[in-house]
Amino acid sequence: SDRPRALSGIQPTSGSFHLGNYLGAIRQYVALQETHDAFYMVVDLHAITMPQDPKELRANTRLSAAQLLAAGLDPERCTLFVQSHVPEHAQLGWVMNCITGFGEASRMTQFKDKSAKGGVNNASVGLFTYPILQVADILLYQANAVPVGEDQRQHIELTRDLAERFNQRFGQTFTIPSAHIVKEVAKIYDLQDPAIKMSKSASSPKGLINLLDEPKATEKKIKSAVTDTGTEIRFDAEKKPGVSNLLTIYSTLTGESIPALEARYEGKGYGALKTDLAAVMVDFVTPFRKRTQEFLDDPETLDAILAKGAEKARAVASETLAQAYDRLGF
Ligand code: ADP
Ligand code: NA
């Protein structure tokens, strides 16, 4: 393929992806299939940097893959695989560990955030070095673009630094990637507390829309979303964060612009907006749940898709690793 290459990793989420994950990330993955030679992986190696249960990890990895397929990733148009199925990630990860400075790794701010709760001394060394594994994830595919959120920018910088360092010391081996930070990407807020983003860990059950929830429950959550004082349906993130969040969700799901929605709801109340948005959500999640369930009910097909994906990924990854090993003197 002569298209630019894109790579992204998705944590195997427990249970369901939420609406923020879909509108803020997965939707972009689906779109990138059309313009890029896109590689998407469920990053189970990253998942073990924190305490985890093997049975749950296995189930969550499959469930995540099923949901990605249900959301529109097409194995004919992209490469979808599970990270641990491609051993080259761990192999190149080690190499990258050996060219990273301890001080350099210590500057990664996510470790501080993620280890804050249990204390640095209780965190695994894997959690400390996980950005370096991420570097290997990207470089193995000679990716040009890495679709990530703002919070990952530092890791892309590290990737560029290490790729340049390796190339300089050992000879041209890796493509230098750039962060494909999708600026206009929707940020979705908690339905009950629009001051915080919708998130698995921070949102209350009523503030969080899981894509695999019963459509009835989703409808209810939309209808009981907090709105703001006043009655006007207008996008104003500061003064009307609740209504603005609903407008963002509506616009992102349907493709209708926010000004068009404001015009359509002029003179109508919040109730009308919520009723219509609830219907839009139900129309979206109903087939999504059905397709996810179909993949779960047909484990042979899901396994075959992931095996084929791993094979396609390995074809690229093993070539890059062989080159790197050769340059290193192995
Ligand atoms: P969570 O914060 O719920 O744990 P993750 O951090 O695993 O979700 O995020 C997975 C992907 O979904 C990332 O690309 C992230 O930017 C995106 N994402 C998560 N929450 C939101 C949100 N509320 N709005 C937009 N995008 C989001
Ligand atoms: Na998170």
XYZ file of C-alpha atoms and ligand atoms in Angstrom:
358
model
C 0.000 0.000 0.000
C 1.295 3.493 -0.804
C -0.859 5.102 1.841
C 0.756 6.588 4.941
C 0.832 4.145 7.776
C -1.057 4.733 11.027
C -0.865 2.820 14.262
C -2.896 2.980 17.423
C -3.191 0.842 20.533
C -6.342 0.428 22.561
C -6.376 -0.779 26.155
C -8.547 -3.859 26.664
C -11.288 -2.134 28.594
C -13.250 -3.956 31.224
C -16.795 -4.498 30.050
C -17.976 -1.904 27.616
C -16.390 1.017 25.809
C -18.128 4.245 26.733
C -19.493 6.991 24.536
C -16.376 9.155 25.094
C -14.130 6.345 23.851
C -16.262 5.972 20.751
C -16.734 9.636 19.830
C -13.242 10.677 20.959
C -11.189 7.808 19.533
C -12.773 4.774 17.895
C -14.696 6.840 15.365
C -11.385 8.303 14.144
C -9.916 4.819 13.810
C -12.803 3.866 11.562
C -12.270 6.981 9.413
C -8.492 6.449 9.147
C -9.029 3.045 7.527
C -10.033 4.907 4.385
C -6.978 7.138 4.122
C -4.198 5.166 5.829
C -2.681 1.732 5.969
C -3.931 1.414 9.525
C -2.789 -0.984 12.245
C -4.869 -1.229 15.416
C -4.006 -3.413 18.338
C -5.537 -4.317 21.652
C -2.603 -3.691 23.978
C -2.714 -6.568 26.433
C 1.038 -6.237 27.172
C 0.327 -2.737 28.437
C -2.618 -4.011 30.475
C -0.363 -6.109 32.735
C 1.561 -3.045 33.939
C -1.198 -2.795 36.552
C -2.531 -5.667 38.682
C -4.973 -7.726 36.601
C -6.910 -10.963 36.622
C -5.975 -13.416 33.812
C -9.528 -14.588 33.156
C -10.783 -11.040 32.975
C -7.906 -9.912 30.782
C -8.606 -12.682 28.285
C -12.333 -11.901 28.214
C -11.771 -8.144 28.010
C -9.291 -8.469 25.161
C -11.857 -10.396 23.103
C -14.678 -8.104 24.108
C -12.643 -5.049 23.085
C -11.840 -6.579 19.705
C -15.514 -7.497 19.192
C -16.576 -3.927 19.963
C -13.972 -2.443 17.617
C -15.286 -4.635 14.819
C -18.873 -3.740 15.731
C -17.932 -0.048 15.619
C -16.792 -0.430 12.026
C -13.175 -1.572 11.932
C -13.076 -3.792 8.883
C -10.391 -6.500 8.785
C -10.326 -6.114 4.997
C -9.420 -2.450 5.308
C -7.186 -2.373 8.381
C -5.047 -4.704 10.440
C -6.617 -5.499 13.809
C -4.643 -7.673 16.188
C -3.737 -8.403 19.792
C -0.349 -7.081 20.908
C 0.828 -10.258 22.689
C 0.232 -12.270 19.500
C 3.127 -10.388 17.934
C 6.230 -11.162 20.050
C 8.275 -8.523 18.215
C 6.691 -5.851 20.476
C 8.381 -7.245 23.582
C 11.595 -7.884 21.646
C 11.972 -4.381 20.242
C 10.709 -3.014 23.572
C 13.817 -4.429 25.250
C 16.087 -2.841 22.648
C 14.409 0.524 23.205
C 14.805 0.166 26.977
C 18.527 -0.134 26.411
C 18.845 3.149 24.522
C 16.633 5.171 26.884
C 18.204 7.156 29.698
C 16.853 6.618 33.197
C 16.428 10.367 33.600
C 14.665 10.566 30.287
C 12.204 7.830 31.312
C 11.706 9.541 34.673
C 10.408 12.631 32.919
C 7.355 10.825 31.580
C 4.535 12.459 33.491
C 2.014 9.642 33.116
C 3.980 7.419 35.468
C 3.647 10.006 38.188
C -0.101 10.222 37.612
C -0.691 6.509 37.314
C 1.482 5.486 40.246
C 0.196 8.250 42.508
C -2.589 6.194 44.037
C -0.637 3.166 45.238
C 2.678 4.973 45.676
C 5.713 4.865 43.406
C 7.362 2.050 45.346
C 4.396 -0.237 44.807
C 4.172 0.437 41.078
C 5.697 -2.114 38.699
C 8.836 -1.371 36.716
C 6.674 -2.250 33.707
C 4.444 0.728 34.456
C 7.565 2.880 34.574
C 8.851 1.674 31.219
C 5.535 1.313 29.424
C 6.100 4.437 27.289
C 9.213 2.691 25.949
C 7.154 -0.339 24.932
C 4.839 2.111 23.242
C 7.818 3.455 21.306
C 8.507 -0.066 20.038
C 4.811 -0.509 19.167
C 5.003 2.461 16.835
C 8.456 1.967 15.332
C 7.861 -1.689 14.438
C 5.316 -0.606 11.834
C 7.352 2.312 10.488
C 4.238 4.370 11.238
C 4.017 7.905 9.896
C 0.982 8.919 11.921
C -0.105 8.025 15.412
C -3.650 9.111 16.196
C -3.544 10.077 19.863
C -5.023 12.527 22.299
C -3.167 15.482 23.751
C -2.199 13.429 26.843
C -0.013 11.168 24.684
C 2.003 13.918 23.049
C 4.989 13.381 25.355
C 5.154 9.716 24.380
C 5.254 10.570 20.695
C 8.115 12.980 21.398
C 9.957 10.128 23.134
C 9.289 7.923 20.121
C 10.794 10.502 17.794
C 13.838 10.973 20.054
C 14.548 7.256 20.343
C 14.027 6.610 16.630
C 16.473 9.394 15.781
C 18.967 8.158 18.359
C 18.864 4.593 17.064
C 19.154 5.736 13.452
C 22.123 7.920 14.315
C 23.993 5.300 16.316
C 23.289 2.214 14.257
C 22.173 3.393 10.812
C 18.882 4.367 9.245
C 16.270 1.896 10.478
C 13.123 3.624 11.691
C 10.638 6.061 10.217
C 10.211 9.136 12.431
C 6.493 9.345 13.233
C 4.444 12.420 13.901
C 1.583 12.695 16.338
C -1.682 12.819 14.493
C -3.437 14.758 17.193
C -7.000 15.067 16.150
C -7.727 18.579 17.353
C -11.328 18.871 16.382
C -12.070 15.565 18.034
C -15.107 15.584 20.291
C -14.534 15.640 24.012
C -17.503 14.185 25.841
C -18.385 15.175 29.377
C -20.112 13.381 32.214
C -23.906 13.621 31.848
C -24.394 14.416 35.531
C -21.293 16.527 36.048
C -20.290 18.241 32.799
C -17.266 19.768 34.553
C -15.468 16.414 34.242
C -14.952 14.263 31.150
C -16.952 11.098 30.797
C -14.675 8.375 32.071
C -14.804 4.831 33.287
C -13.016 5.649 36.519
C -14.370 9.090 37.429
C -17.970 9.123 36.191
C -20.946 7.998 38.247
C -23.103 5.277 36.617
C -25.721 7.856 35.636
C -23.116 10.135 34.096
C -21.531 7.424 31.948
C -22.969 5.874 28.798
C -21.583 2.425 28.193
C -22.171 1.369 24.613
C -23.258 -2.101 25.700
C -25.854 -0.870 28.199
C -29.491 -1.740 27.582
C -30.825 0.894 25.120
C -33.604 1.626 27.618
C -31.013 2.543 30.252
C -29.185 4.774 27.784
C -32.418 6.522 26.894
C -33.045 7.169 30.573
C -29.556 8.547 31.161
C -29.904 11.010 28.287
C -33.305 12.117 29.500
C -32.039 12.692 33.026
C -28.809 14.442 31.974
C -28.269 17.663 33.891
C -29.097 20.743 31.905
C -28.469 24.336 32.783
C -30.520 27.208 34.062
C -32.484 28.996 31.378
C -34.337 27.290 28.558
C -32.433 28.227 25.434
C -30.716 25.533 23.398
C -27.437 27.177 22.571
C -23.834 25.982 22.515
C -21.927 27.749 25.278
C -19.413 25.455 26.954
C -18.873 27.841 29.825
C -22.363 28.980 30.715
C -24.278 25.954 29.437
C -21.955 22.948 29.765
C -24.773 20.393 30.089
C -26.688 21.479 26.994
C -23.441 21.996 25.076
C -22.372 18.431 25.860
C -25.686 17.096 24.535
C -25.280 19.180 21.380
C -21.747 17.835 20.876
C -22.947 14.252 21.225
C -25.854 14.879 18.853
C -23.725 16.619 16.260
C -20.917 14.054 16.354
C -23.280 11.098 16.055
C -25.398 12.478 13.229
C -22.988 14.766 11.376
C -25.447 17.642 11.699
C -23.635 20.875 12.573
C -24.167 22.569 15.931
C -25.533 25.805 14.358
C -28.025 23.687 12.407
C -29.118 22.000 15.632
C -29.402 25.346 17.439
C -31.632 26.604 14.633
C -33.762 23.462 14.673
C -34.368 23.676 18.431
C -34.984 27.390 18.566
C -37.981 28.057 20.778
C -38.119 24.425 21.888
C -37.257 23.188 25.366
C -34.533 20.909 26.706
C -37.044 18.060 26.792
C -37.394 18.054 22.998
C -33.617 17.937 22.504
C -33.223 15.111 25.004
C -36.058 13.060 23.515
C -34.562 13.312 20.033
C -31.014 12.662 21.213
C -32.205 9.623 23.169
C -33.692 8.269 19.926
C -30.450 8.957 18.035
C -28.485 7.124 20.732
C -30.843 4.150 20.695
C -30.514 3.927 16.909
C -26.757 3.876 17.303
C -26.329 1.466 20.220
C -28.955 -1.079 19.164
C -27.074 -2.391 16.098
C -23.731 -1.865 17.890
C -24.764 -4.218 20.706
C -26.161 -6.726 18.247
C -22.960 -6.837 16.181
C -20.771 -7.090 19.281
C -22.861 -10.017 20.506
C -22.600 -11.727 17.116
C -18.802 -11.675 17.337
C -18.889 -12.981 20.901
C -21.281 -15.767 19.895
C -18.965 -16.828 17.088
C -15.551 -17.230 18.721
C -14.118 -19.076 15.689
C -14.705 -16.084 13.448
C -13.313 -13.647 15.996
C -10.238 -15.845 16.533
C -9.713 -16.149 12.795
C -9.883 -12.366 12.335
C -7.368 -11.806 15.124
C -5.068 -14.580 13.870
C -5.099 -13.112 10.367
C -4.455 -9.665 11.828
C -1.489 -10.953 13.849
C -0.093 -12.619 10.739
C -0.339 -9.383 8.740
C 1.196 -7.420 11.617
C 4.054 -9.908 12.050
C 4.954 -9.703 8.392
C 5.784 -6.026 8.920
C 7.062 -6.211 12.500
C 9.446 -9.116 11.931
C 11.085 -7.341 9.003
C 11.695 -4.211 11.097
C 12.985 -6.240 14.038
C 15.352 -8.261 11.837
C 16.806 -5.019 10.507
C 17.209 -3.548 13.981
C 18.824 -6.750 15.286
C 21.229 -6.818 12.385
C 22.247 -3.196 12.994
C 22.743 -3.963 16.700
C 25.203 -6.753 15.974
C 22.875 -9.720 16.731
P -11.023 6.356 30.269
O -10.538 7.760 30.515
O -12.487 6.231 30.381
O -10.257 5.340 31.061
P -9.173 5.790 28.190
O -8.225 6.671 28.894
O -8.909 4.315 28.184
O -10.649 6.053 28.755
O -9.321 6.337 26.721
C -9.347 5.559 25.540
C -9.506 6.529 24.382
O -10.765 7.209 24.481
C -8.445 7.625 24.344
O -8.101 7.884 22.987
C -9.140 8.826 24.949
O -8.637 10.059 24.472
C -10.585 8.620 24.504
N -11.526 9.184 25.482
C -11.729 8.743 26.739
N -12.666 9.468 27.373
C -13.075 10.407 26.487
C -14.039 11.465 26.528
N -14.781 11.686 27.610
N -14.200 12.247 25.435
C -13.460 12.027 24.322
N -12.538 11.043 24.207
C -12.336 10.233 25.266
Na -7.759 6.888 31.312
